[in-house]
Short mmCIF file of C-alpha atoms and ligand atoms in Angstrom, two decimals:
data_model
loop_
_atom_site.label_atom_id
_atom_site.label_comp_id
_atom_site.label_asym_id
_atom_site.label_seq_id
_atom_site.Cartn_x
_atom_site.Cartn_y
_atom_site.Cartn_z
CA UNK A 1 -119.14 70.02 -112.94
CA UNK A 2 -119.03 73.72 -112.11
CA UNK A 3 -115.69 75.50 -112.52
CA UNK A 4 -115.12 78.75 -110.69
CA UNK A 5 -112.05 80.83 -111.50
CA UNK A 6 -110.79 82.94 -108.63
CA UNK A 7 -108.12 85.53 -109.27
CA UNK A 8 -105.44 85.99 -106.64
CA UNK A 9 -105.22 89.41 -104.99
CA UNK A 10 -101.68 89.37 -103.55
CA UNK A 11 -99.20 91.91 -104.94
CA UNK A 12 -102.30 93.87 -106.04
CA UNK A 13 -103.27 91.03 -108.32
CA UNK A 14 -100.24 91.62 -110.51
CA UNK A 15 -99.57 87.89 -110.91
CA UNK A 16 -103.07 87.28 -112.24
CA UNK A 17 -102.87 83.80 -110.77
CA UNK A 18 -105.91 81.56 -111.17
CA UNK A 19 -107.15 79.34 -108.40
CA UNK A 20 -109.93 77.01 -109.49
CA UNK A 21 -112.79 75.66 -107.42
CA UNK A 22 -114.49 72.64 -109.00
CA UNK A 23 -117.85 71.61 -107.64
CA UNK A 24 -119.98 68.55 -108.21
CA UNK A 25 -123.04 68.40 -106.00
CA UNK A 26 -121.80 68.76 -102.44
CA UNK A 27 -118.18 67.86 -103.26
CA UNK A 28 -115.37 70.16 -104.31
CA UNK A 29 -111.70 70.14 -105.17
CA UNK A 30 -109.41 73.14 -105.36
CA UNK A 31 -106.64 73.56 -107.92
CA UNK A 32 -103.78 75.73 -106.62
CA UNK A 33 -103.83 77.97 -103.60
CA UNK A 34 -103.17 81.55 -104.63
CA UNK A 35 -106.61 83.06 -104.05
CA UNK A 36 -107.80 84.60 -100.79
CA UNK A 37 -109.43 82.10 -98.47
CA UNK A 38 -112.61 84.23 -98.19
CA UNK A 39 -113.05 84.20 -101.97
CA UNK A 40 -112.59 80.41 -102.04
CA UNK A 41 -115.11 79.93 -99.23
CA UNK A 42 -117.65 82.09 -101.05
CA UNK A 43 -117.16 80.10 -104.25
CA UNK A 44 -117.69 76.80 -102.44
CA UNK A 45 -121.22 77.67 -101.34
CA UNK A 46 -121.09 74.99 -98.69
CA UNK A 47 -119.52 72.21 -100.79
CA UNK A 48 -116.95 70.09 -98.93
CA UNK A 49 -113.34 70.34 -100.10
CA UNK A 50 -111.98 66.83 -100.70
CA UNK A 51 -108.52 67.74 -101.94
CA UNK A 52 -106.20 70.57 -102.95
CA UNK A 53 -104.28 69.81 -106.14
CA UNK A 54 -101.17 71.89 -106.78
CA UNK A 55 -100.01 72.34 -110.39
CA UNK A 56 -96.48 73.16 -109.15
CA UNK A 57 -94.95 74.53 -106.00
CA UNK A 58 -94.14 78.08 -107.04
CA UNK A 59 -94.95 80.71 -104.43
CA UNK A 60 -97.74 82.31 -106.44
CA UNK A 61 -99.60 78.99 -106.63
CA UNK A 62 -99.28 78.25 -102.90
CA UNK A 63 -99.41 81.79 -101.48
CA UNK A 64 -102.36 80.99 -99.18
CA UNK A 65 -101.83 77.25 -98.69
CA UNK A 66 -101.38 77.51 -94.92
CA UNK A 67 -104.79 79.18 -94.59
CA UNK A 68 -106.43 76.56 -96.79
CA UNK A 69 -104.97 73.79 -94.63
CA UNK A 70 -106.33 75.40 -91.50
CA UNK A 71 -109.77 75.84 -93.01
CA UNK A 72 -110.22 72.61 -94.95
CA UNK A 73 -109.77 69.05 -93.79
CA UNK A 74 -108.24 68.01 -97.13
CA UNK A 75 -104.98 66.55 -98.38
CA UNK A 76 -102.65 68.36 -100.80
CA UNK A 77 -101.38 66.59 -103.87
CA UNK A 78 -97.87 67.33 -105.15
CA UNK A 79 -95.33 65.49 -107.29
CA UNK A 80 -93.33 62.97 -105.29
CA UNK A 81 -89.94 64.16 -104.06
CA UNK A 82 -90.61 67.90 -104.26
CA UNK A 83 -91.81 68.76 -100.75
CA UNK A 84 -88.56 70.67 -100.16
CA UNK A 85 -89.93 73.39 -102.48
CA UNK A 86 -92.14 74.63 -99.63
CA UNK A 87 -89.00 75.58 -97.76
CA UNK A 88 -86.61 76.76 -100.47
CA UNK A 89 -87.01 80.22 -102.01
CA UNK A 90 -84.99 79.28 -105.08
CA UNK A 91 -87.22 76.31 -105.81
CA UNK A 92 -90.51 78.00 -104.87
CA UNK A 93 -89.25 80.98 -106.90
CA UNK A 94 -90.03 83.56 -104.20
CA UNK A 95 -86.49 84.90 -104.69
CA UNK A 96 -87.93 86.50 -107.86
CA UNK A 97 -89.92 88.93 -105.76
CA UNK A 98 -87.01 89.36 -103.33
CA UNK A 99 -88.70 87.29 -100.66
CA UNK A 100 -87.46 84.24 -98.82
CA UNK A 101 -90.77 82.43 -98.44
CA UNK A 102 -91.27 79.30 -96.39
CA UNK A 103 -94.58 77.49 -96.28
CA UNK A 104 -95.32 75.48 -93.22
CA UNK A 105 -97.03 72.33 -94.48
CA UNK A 106 -97.19 69.16 -92.41
CA UNK A 107 -95.93 66.02 -94.18
CA UNK A 108 -99.09 64.32 -92.92
CA UNK A 109 -101.23 66.40 -95.27
CA UNK A 110 -99.13 65.62 -98.37
CA UNK A 111 -100.07 63.04 -100.97
CA UNK A 112 -98.18 62.20 -104.15
CA UNK A 113 -99.81 62.35 -107.55
CA UNK A 114 -100.48 59.08 -109.33
CA UNK A 115 -101.31 58.94 -113.04
CA UNK A 116 -104.97 58.55 -112.16
CA UNK A 117 -106.78 59.84 -109.12
CA UNK A 118 -110.32 59.19 -108.05
CA UNK A 119 -111.35 61.69 -105.42
CA UNK A 120 -115.03 61.48 -104.52
CA UNK A 121 -116.85 61.80 -107.85
CA UNK A 122 -113.87 63.50 -109.53
CA UNK A 123 -111.82 61.34 -111.92
CA UNK A 124 -108.51 62.98 -112.69
CA UNK A 125 -105.83 62.08 -115.23
CA UNK A 126 -102.48 63.47 -114.17
CA UNK A 127 -99.90 64.37 -116.82
CA UNK A 128 -96.37 65.03 -115.60
CA UNK A 129 -95.21 68.06 -117.59
CA UNK A 130 -91.81 69.30 -116.32
CA UNK A 131 -90.17 72.23 -118.06
CA UNK A 132 -91.32 75.44 -116.36
CA UNK A 133 -90.54 73.64 -113.10
CA UNK A 134 -89.49 70.06 -112.44
CA UNK A 135 -92.72 69.39 -110.54
CA UNK A 136 -95.27 70.74 -113.04
CA UNK A 137 -98.40 68.76 -113.83
CA UNK A 138 -101.40 69.23 -116.08
CA UNK A 139 -104.69 67.81 -114.83
CA UNK A 140 -107.42 66.48 -117.09
CA UNK A 141 -110.83 66.43 -115.44
CA UNK A 142 -113.71 65.52 -117.74
CA UNK A 143 -112.98 67.60 -120.88
CA UNK A 144 -111.11 70.32 -119.10
CA UNK A 145 -107.35 70.64 -118.88
CA UNK A 146 -105.83 72.55 -115.98
CA UNK A 147 -102.48 73.44 -117.48
CA UNK A 148 -100.70 75.25 -114.63
CA UNK A 149 -97.77 77.30 -115.90
CA UNK A 150 -96.91 74.87 -118.68
CA UNK A 151 -99.08 76.50 -121.32
CA UNK A 152 -101.24 79.62 -121.28
CA UNK A 153 -103.77 81.08 -123.63
CA UNK A 154 -101.06 83.04 -125.38
CA UNK A 155 -97.67 81.63 -124.40
CA UNK A 156 -95.79 79.08 -122.33
CA UNK A 157 -94.24 79.14 -118.87
CA UNK A 158 -90.76 80.61 -118.49
CA UNK A 159 -87.91 78.13 -118.50
CA UNK A 160 -85.11 80.21 -116.98
CA UNK A 161 -85.61 79.24 -113.32
CA UNK A 162 -83.46 77.00 -111.11
CA UNK A 163 -85.30 73.78 -111.92
CA UNK A 164 -86.50 74.66 -115.43
CA UNK A 165 -85.60 72.68 -118.53
CA UNK A 166 -86.15 73.71 -122.13
CA UNK A 167 -85.82 70.14 -123.30
CA UNK A 168 -88.41 68.90 -120.79
CA UNK A 169 -90.72 71.77 -121.78
CA UNK A 170 -90.62 70.70 -125.41
CA UNK A 171 -91.49 67.12 -124.48
CA UNK A 172 -94.29 68.32 -122.21
CA UNK A 173 -95.78 70.46 -125.00
CA UNK A 174 -95.66 67.43 -127.30
CA UNK A 175 -97.48 65.43 -124.65
CA UNK A 176 -100.20 68.10 -124.30
CA UNK A 177 -100.83 67.88 -128.05
CA UNK A 178 -101.87 64.24 -127.55
CA UNK A 179 -104.42 65.01 -124.82
CA UNK A 180 -108.08 65.21 -125.70
CA UNK A 181 -109.69 68.17 -124.01
CA UNK A 182 -112.11 70.89 -125.02
CA UNK A 183 -111.13 73.75 -122.74
CA UNK A 184 -107.94 74.79 -120.98
CA UNK A 185 -107.66 76.54 -117.63
CA UNK A 186 -104.11 77.84 -117.18
CA UNK A 187 -102.43 78.98 -113.98
CA UNK A 188 -102.50 82.61 -115.15
CA UNK A 189 -104.52 84.78 -117.52
CA UNK A 190 -107.57 83.60 -119.47
CA UNK A 191 -109.12 80.23 -120.05
CA UNK A 192 -109.29 79.13 -123.66
CA UNK A 193 -110.01 76.19 -125.94
CA UNK A 194 -107.91 73.35 -127.35
CA UNK A 195 -107.49 74.94 -130.77
CA UNK A 196 -105.94 78.06 -129.22
CA UNK A 197 -103.63 75.97 -127.03
CA UNK A 198 -102.45 73.95 -130.04
CA UNK A 199 -101.80 77.16 -131.93
CA UNK A 200 -99.79 78.53 -129.03
CA UNK A 201 -97.79 75.30 -128.78
CA UNK A 202 -97.07 75.40 -132.51
CA UNK A 203 -95.00 78.60 -131.98
CA UNK A 204 -92.60 76.64 -129.80
CA UNK A 205 -92.42 73.15 -131.33
CA UNK A 206 -93.17 71.69 -134.76
ZN1 ZN B 1 -94.74 78.94 -111.92
#
């Protein structure tokens, strides 16, 4: 599996959001939708997009979702019961940048995460990790963990938003400690390895 990290360019790249393109042969999946569509298309090198997996529905992770949906004939996976985030600036957190952002996404394109997903040749374990947001997930694909805004190389996601929960965050960090992975690919900043993630988690929980 090839993993390509594409940095978002909106707000002059200040969010440093990572969109990931995963490719196996002629098949691809995309994790999050912050990067420019042209950059995603270049990274695909002709591979067919089978699905778009969203780590959580904050504006910076879905900034270009409407363009992706136009370009790719693929479903989007989100956590059940959270589709209202597309249309609510408190829940998609766009209020933070003084915007009232609405994302026009047809219900027909939405799929709910299950604990395991098999999409083409991609086998995905889905871990529900609320805390930063109520709809946060971490995705384990082969030995790689896509950790969204739950845990970064050098810190954890903020828990002072409308649907955040400190208590949930602690439980989610405990859950991540039990996952076997080699490398982590967070929603922002650098990718890293399991040892660094465990060290980061140890600052926040025992
Ligand atoms: Zn977020």
